[in-house]
Coordinates of C-alpha atoms and ligand atoms in Angstrom, one line a residue:
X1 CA 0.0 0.0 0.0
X2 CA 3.0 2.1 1.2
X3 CA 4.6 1.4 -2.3
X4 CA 1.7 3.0 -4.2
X5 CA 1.5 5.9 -2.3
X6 CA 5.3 6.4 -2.6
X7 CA 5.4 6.2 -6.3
X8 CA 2.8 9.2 -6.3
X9 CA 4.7 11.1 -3.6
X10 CA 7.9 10.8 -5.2
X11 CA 6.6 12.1 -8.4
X12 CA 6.1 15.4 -6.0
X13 CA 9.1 17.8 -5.2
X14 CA 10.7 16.8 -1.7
X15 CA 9.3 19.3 0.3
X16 CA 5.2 19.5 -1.1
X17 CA 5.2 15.6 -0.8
X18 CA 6.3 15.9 2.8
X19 CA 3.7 18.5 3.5
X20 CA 1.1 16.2 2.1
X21 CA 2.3 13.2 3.8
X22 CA 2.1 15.1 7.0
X23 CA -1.7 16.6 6.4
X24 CA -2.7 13.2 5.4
X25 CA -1.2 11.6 8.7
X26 CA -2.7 14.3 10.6
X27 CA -6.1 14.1 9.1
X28 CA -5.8 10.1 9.9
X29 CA -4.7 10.2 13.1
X30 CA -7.7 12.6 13.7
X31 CA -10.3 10.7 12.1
X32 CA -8.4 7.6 14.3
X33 CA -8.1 5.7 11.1
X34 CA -4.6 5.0 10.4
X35 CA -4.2 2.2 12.4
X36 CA -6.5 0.4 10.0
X37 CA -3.7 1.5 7.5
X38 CA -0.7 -0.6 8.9
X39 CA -0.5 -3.9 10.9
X40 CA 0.2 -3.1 14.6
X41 CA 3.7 -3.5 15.3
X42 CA 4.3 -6.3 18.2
X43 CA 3.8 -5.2 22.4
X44 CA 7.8 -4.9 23.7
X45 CA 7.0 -2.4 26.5
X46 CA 10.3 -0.9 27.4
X47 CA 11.1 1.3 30.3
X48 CA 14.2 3.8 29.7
X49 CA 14.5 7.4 31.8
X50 CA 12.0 5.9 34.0
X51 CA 9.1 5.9 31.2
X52 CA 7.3 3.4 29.8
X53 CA 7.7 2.5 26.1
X54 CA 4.7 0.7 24.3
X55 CA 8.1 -0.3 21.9
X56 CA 11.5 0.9 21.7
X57 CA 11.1 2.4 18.1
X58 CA 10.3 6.2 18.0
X59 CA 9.9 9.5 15.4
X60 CA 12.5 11.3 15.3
X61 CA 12.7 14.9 15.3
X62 CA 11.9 16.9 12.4
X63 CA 9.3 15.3 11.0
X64 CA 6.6 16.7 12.8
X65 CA 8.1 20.4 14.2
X66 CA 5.2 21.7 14.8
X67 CA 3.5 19.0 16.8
X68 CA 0.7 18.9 13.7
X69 CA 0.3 15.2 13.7
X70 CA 1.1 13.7 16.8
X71 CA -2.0 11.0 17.3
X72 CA -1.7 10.2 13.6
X73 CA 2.2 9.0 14.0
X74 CA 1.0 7.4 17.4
X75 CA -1.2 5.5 15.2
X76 CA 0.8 4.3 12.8
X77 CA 2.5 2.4 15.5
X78 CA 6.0 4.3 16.6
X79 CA 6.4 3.6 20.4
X80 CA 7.6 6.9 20.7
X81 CA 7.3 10.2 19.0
X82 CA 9.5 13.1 19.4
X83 CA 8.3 16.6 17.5
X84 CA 10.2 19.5 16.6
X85 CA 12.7 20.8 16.7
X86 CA 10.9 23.9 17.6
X87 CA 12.7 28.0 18.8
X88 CA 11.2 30.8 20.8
X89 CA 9.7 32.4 18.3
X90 CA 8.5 31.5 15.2
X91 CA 10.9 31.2 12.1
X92 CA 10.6 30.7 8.2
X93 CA 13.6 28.9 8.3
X94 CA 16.4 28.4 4.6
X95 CA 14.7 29.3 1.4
X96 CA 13.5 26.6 -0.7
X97 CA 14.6 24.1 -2.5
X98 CA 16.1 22.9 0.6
X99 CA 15.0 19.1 1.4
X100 CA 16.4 16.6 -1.6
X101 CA 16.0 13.2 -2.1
X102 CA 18.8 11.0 -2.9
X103 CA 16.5 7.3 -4.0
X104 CA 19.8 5.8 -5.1
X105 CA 21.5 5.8 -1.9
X106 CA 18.2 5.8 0.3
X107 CA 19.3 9.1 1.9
X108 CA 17.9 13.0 2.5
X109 CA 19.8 16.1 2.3
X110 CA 18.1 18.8 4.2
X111 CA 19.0 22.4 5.0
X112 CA 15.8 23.6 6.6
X113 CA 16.6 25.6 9.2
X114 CA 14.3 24.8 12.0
X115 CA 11.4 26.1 9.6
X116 CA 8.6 26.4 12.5
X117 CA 6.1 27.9 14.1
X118 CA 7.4 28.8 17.4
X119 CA 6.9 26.8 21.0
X120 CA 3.2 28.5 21.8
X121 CA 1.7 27.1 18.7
X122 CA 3.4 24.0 19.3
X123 CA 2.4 23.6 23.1
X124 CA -1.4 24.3 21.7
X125 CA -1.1 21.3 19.1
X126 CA 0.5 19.3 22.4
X127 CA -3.0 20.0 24.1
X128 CA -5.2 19.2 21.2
X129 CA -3.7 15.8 20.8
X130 CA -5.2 13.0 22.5
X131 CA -1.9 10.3 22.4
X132 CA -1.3 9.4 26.4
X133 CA 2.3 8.0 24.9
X134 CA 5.8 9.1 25.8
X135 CA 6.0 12.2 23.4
X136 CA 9.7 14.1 23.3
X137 CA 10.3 17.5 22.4
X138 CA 13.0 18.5 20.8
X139 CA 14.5 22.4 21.4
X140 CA 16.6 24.7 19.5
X141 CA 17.3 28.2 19.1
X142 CA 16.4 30.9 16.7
X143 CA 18.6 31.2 13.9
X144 CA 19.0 34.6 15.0
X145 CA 19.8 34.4 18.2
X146 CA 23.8 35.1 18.7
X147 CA 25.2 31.9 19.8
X148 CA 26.2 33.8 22.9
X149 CA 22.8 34.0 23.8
X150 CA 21.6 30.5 23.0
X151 CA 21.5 29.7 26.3
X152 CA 18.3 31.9 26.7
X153 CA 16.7 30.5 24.1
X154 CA 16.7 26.7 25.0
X155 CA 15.6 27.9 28.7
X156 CA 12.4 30.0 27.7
X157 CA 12.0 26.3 25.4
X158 CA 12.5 24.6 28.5
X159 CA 9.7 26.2 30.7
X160 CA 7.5 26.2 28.0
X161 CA 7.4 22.7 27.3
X162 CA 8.1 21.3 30.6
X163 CA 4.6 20.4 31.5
X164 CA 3.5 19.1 28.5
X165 CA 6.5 16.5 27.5
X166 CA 7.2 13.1 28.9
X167 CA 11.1 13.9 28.1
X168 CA 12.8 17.0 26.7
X169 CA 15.5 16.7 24.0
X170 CA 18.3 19.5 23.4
X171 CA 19.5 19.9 20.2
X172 CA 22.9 21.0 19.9
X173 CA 23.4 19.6 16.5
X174 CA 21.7 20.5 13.7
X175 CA 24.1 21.8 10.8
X176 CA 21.7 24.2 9.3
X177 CA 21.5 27.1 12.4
X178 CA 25.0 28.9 12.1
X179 CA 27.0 28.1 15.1
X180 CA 24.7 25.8 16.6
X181 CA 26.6 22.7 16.5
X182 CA 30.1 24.9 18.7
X183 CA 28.0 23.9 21.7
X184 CA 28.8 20.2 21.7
X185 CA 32.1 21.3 22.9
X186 CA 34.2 21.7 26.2
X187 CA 33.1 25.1 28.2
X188 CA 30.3 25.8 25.8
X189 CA 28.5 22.5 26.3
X190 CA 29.1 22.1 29.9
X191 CA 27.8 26.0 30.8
X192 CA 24.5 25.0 28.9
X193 CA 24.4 21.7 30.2
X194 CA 25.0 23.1 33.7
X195 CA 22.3 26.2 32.7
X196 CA 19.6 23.0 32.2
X197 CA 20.3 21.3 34.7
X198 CA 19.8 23.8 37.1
X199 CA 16.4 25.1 35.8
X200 CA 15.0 21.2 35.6
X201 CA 15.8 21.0 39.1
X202 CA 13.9 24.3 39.6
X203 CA 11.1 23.3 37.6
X204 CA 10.9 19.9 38.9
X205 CA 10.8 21.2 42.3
X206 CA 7.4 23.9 41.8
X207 CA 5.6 21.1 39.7
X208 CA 6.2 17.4 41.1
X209 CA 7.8 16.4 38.5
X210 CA 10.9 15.3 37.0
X211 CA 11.1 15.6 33.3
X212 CA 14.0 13.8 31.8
X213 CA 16.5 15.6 29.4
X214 CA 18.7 14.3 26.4
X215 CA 21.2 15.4 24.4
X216 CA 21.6 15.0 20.6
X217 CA 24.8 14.9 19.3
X218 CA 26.0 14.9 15.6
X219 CA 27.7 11.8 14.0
X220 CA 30.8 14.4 13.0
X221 CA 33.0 14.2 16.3
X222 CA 36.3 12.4 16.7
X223 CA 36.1 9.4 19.1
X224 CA 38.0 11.9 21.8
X225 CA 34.8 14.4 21.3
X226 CA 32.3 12.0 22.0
X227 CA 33.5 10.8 24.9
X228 CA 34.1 14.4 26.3
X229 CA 30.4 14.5 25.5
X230 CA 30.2 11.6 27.6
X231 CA 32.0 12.4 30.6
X232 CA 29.8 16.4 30.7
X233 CA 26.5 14.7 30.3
X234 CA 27.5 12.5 33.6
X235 CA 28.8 14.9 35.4
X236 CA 25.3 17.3 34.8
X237 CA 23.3 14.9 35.1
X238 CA 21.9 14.5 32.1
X239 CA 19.0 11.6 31.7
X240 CA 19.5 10.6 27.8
X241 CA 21.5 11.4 24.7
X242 CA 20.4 11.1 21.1
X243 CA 23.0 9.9 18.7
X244 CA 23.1 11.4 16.1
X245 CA 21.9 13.8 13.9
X246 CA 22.5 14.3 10.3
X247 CA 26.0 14.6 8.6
X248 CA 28.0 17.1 7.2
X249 CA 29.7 14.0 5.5
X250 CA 29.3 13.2 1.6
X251 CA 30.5 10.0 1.9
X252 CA 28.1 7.5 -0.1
X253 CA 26.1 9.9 -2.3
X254 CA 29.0 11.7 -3.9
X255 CA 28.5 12.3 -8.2
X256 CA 24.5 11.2 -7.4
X257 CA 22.0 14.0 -7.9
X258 CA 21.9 16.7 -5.5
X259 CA 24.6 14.4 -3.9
X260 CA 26.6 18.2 -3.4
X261 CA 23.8 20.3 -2.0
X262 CA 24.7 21.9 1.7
X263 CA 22.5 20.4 4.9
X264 CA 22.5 17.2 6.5
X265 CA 22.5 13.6 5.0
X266 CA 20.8 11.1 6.6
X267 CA 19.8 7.9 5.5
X268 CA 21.7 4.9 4.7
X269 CA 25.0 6.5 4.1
X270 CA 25.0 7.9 7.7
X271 CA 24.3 4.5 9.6
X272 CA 27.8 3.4 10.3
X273 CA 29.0 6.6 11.6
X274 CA 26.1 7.3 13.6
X275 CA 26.3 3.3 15.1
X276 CA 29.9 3.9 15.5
X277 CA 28.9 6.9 17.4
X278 CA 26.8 4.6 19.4
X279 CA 29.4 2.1 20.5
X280 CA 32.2 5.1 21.3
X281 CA 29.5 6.9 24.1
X282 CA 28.3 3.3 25.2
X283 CA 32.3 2.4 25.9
X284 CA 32.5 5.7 28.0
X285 CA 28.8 6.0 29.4
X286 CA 29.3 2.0 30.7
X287 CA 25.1 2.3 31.5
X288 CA 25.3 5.7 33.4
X289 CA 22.6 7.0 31.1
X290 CA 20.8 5.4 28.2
X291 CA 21.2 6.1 24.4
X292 CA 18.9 6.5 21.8
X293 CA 20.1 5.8 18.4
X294 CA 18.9 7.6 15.2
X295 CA 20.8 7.1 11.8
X296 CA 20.0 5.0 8.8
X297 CA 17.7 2.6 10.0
X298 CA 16.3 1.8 7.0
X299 CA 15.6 -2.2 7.9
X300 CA 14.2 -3.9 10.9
X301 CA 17.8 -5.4 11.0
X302 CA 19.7 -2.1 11.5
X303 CA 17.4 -1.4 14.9
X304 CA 18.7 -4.3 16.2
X305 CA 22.2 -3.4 15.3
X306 CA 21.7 -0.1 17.1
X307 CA 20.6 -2.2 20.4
X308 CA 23.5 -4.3 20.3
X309 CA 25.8 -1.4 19.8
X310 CA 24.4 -0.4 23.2
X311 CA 21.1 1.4 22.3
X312 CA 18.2 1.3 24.7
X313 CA 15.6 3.1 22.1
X314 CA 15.9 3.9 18.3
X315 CA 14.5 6.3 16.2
X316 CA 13.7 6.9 12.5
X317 CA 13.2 9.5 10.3
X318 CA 14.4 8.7 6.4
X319 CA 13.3 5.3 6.7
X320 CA 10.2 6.2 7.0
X321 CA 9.8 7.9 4.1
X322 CA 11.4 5.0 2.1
X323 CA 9.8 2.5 3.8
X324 CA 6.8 4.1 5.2
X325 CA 4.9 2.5 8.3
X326 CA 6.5 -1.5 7.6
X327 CA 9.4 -0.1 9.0
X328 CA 8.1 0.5 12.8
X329 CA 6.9 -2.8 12.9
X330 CA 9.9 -4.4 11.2
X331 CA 12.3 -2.4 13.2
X332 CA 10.3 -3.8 16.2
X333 CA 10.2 -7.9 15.3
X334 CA 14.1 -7.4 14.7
X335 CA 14.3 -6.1 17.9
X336 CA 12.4 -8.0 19.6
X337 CA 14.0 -11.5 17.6
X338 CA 17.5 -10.4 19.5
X339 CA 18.4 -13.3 21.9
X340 CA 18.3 -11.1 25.3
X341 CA 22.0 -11.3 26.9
X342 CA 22.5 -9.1 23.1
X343 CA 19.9 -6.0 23.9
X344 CA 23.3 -4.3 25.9
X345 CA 20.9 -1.5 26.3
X346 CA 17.9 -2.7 27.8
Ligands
FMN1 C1 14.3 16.8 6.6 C2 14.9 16.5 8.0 C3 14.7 17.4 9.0 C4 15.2 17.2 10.2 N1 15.0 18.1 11.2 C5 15.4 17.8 12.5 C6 15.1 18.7 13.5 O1 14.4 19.7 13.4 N2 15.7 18.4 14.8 C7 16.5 17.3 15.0 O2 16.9 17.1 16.1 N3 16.8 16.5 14.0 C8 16.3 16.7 12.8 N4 16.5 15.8 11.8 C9 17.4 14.7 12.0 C10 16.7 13.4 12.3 O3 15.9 13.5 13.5 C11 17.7 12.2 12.5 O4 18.4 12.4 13.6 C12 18.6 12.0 11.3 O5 17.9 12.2 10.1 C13 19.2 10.6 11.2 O6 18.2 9.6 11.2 P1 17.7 9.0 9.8 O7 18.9 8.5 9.1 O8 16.7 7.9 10.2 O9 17.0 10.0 9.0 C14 16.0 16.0 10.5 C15 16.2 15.1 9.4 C16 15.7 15.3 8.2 C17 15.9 14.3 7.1

């Protein structure tokens, strides 16, 4: 069914078919029919920051910024969904053309820019929606914010969403907001971790509750990065980190079309780098906090490499719109097929 509706996407420029897909997924999920779409994927309940995962494979951000279709992807059988990334205020984010397929090398180049509507609008869809899940959101900063000042940026996102997320991601490593991705690094990274921190354990305190925070990190850091990565998400107390985002990497789609257009690729070509990613913070995190793997999961089979690289949850984005929703559920059986001494994470 998937492959029907993919031929007639496809035929659409990048960018129109995803704002179709995502109307139609929203309209779905609103009339609740989309589960009659796609074959439920199996129960493997999963418990990771102290919440409760119907099954370890989630959205990942980007897909839904805005929060526009959050029952509809709950539907279509994700275990977890995490919206934005979404900024202060709103934003128009890069001109177009700025999303391009790459079908040969099952991969996406995107320069977006945080295009989005700005965290009210998106705490308003979080209210309408009627998904009891684990929902993430995912926080940035406007693309005009001086990097000096991003730290105001992801707190005002911070309050905001607090009350209305089962976890809160930071994301420190998009490629497409100038100077965004200089915070993953030494005094930087630990003076916004440090900034977080402190506010959670304010918020926490007024409301009762604890609301988990992760990290995501980019799959372009030297081994030596990461694990300084590691060692400042320990020591403030971090609850999660996301690995990775897209790549600045061409490696894999170089002399295809649009194969040199600036962004991120993600996709195929980034799964090795983004599992390698996976296995250098699970040497130096040694299960003080669990990781969530995003990268080029395009089969069930790569999920389950994620897990055994020391993954506790995975997420998908381009997969998805290769694969469309047989991937959650395949993602899932692989998963759940994994003799148990190899699911390191869980
Ligand atoms: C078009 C597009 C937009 C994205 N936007 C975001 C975003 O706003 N925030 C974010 O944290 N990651 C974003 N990502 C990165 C994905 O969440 C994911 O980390 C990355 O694409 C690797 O996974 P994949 O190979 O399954 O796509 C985006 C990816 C794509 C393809």
């Amino acid at each position: 069914m998937y492959d029907l509706a993919r031929q007639m996407l496809f035929k659409l420029s990048a960018e129109t078919s995803h704002d179709l897909s995502l109307d139609l997924i929203g309209a779905g999920g609103r009339l609740g029919i989309n589960r009659l779409l796609t074959k439920a994927p199996a129960r493997l309940p999963t418990t990771v920051m102290g919440l409760q995962f119907a099954n370890p494979v989630g959205l990942a951000a980007g897909l839904d910024k805005n929060g526009a279709a959050i029952d509809g992807f709950a539907q279509l059988g994700f275990g977890f969904v995490e919206i934005g990334t979404v900024t202060p205020r709103p934003q128009p984010g890069n001109p177009q053309p700025r999303l391009f397929r790459l079908p040969q090398a099952t991969a996406i180049i995107n320069r977006m820019g945080f295009n989005n509507l700005g965290v009210d609008h998106l705490v308003e869809r979080v209210k309408a929606a009627r998904y009891e899940g684990v929902l993430g959101i995912n926080i940035g900063k406007n693309f005009d914010t001086p990097v000096g000042r991003a730290q105001d940026d992801y707190l005002l996102c911070l309050e905001k969403v607090y009350a209305h997320a089962s976890y809160v991601t930071v994301n420190v490593s998009s490629p497409n907001t100038p100077g965004l991705r200089s915070l993953q690094f030494g005094d930087s990274l630990k003076a916004l971790l440090d900034a977080l921190a402190t506010r959670r354990e304010a918020l926490a305190l007024a409301s009762g509750r604890r609301v988990p925070l992760a990290i995501k990190i980019a799959p372009d850091m030297t081994d030596e990065e990461t694990a300084q990565v590691a060692s400042a998400l320990i020591a403030t107390g971090m609850d999660a980190v996301i690995a990775t985002n897209t790549t600045l990497s061409r490696e894999g789609v170089q002399g295809l079309p649009h194969g040199d257009e600036a962004g991120g690729l993600s996709g195929a070509p980034v799964r090795e780098k983004s599992t390698h990613t996976v296995r250098v913070l699970a040497a130096e995190l040694k299960g003080a906090l669990p990781i969530i793997a995003a990268g080029g999961i395009t089969e069930g089979r790569h999920a389950a490499e994620k897990i055994e690289a020391g993954a506790s949850l995975v997420q998908i984005y381009s997969g998805f719109i290769y694969r469309g929703p047989a991937l959650i559920r395949e993602a899932v059986d692989a998963i759940a097929a994994m003799p148990v001494g190899a699911r390191v994470g869980f």
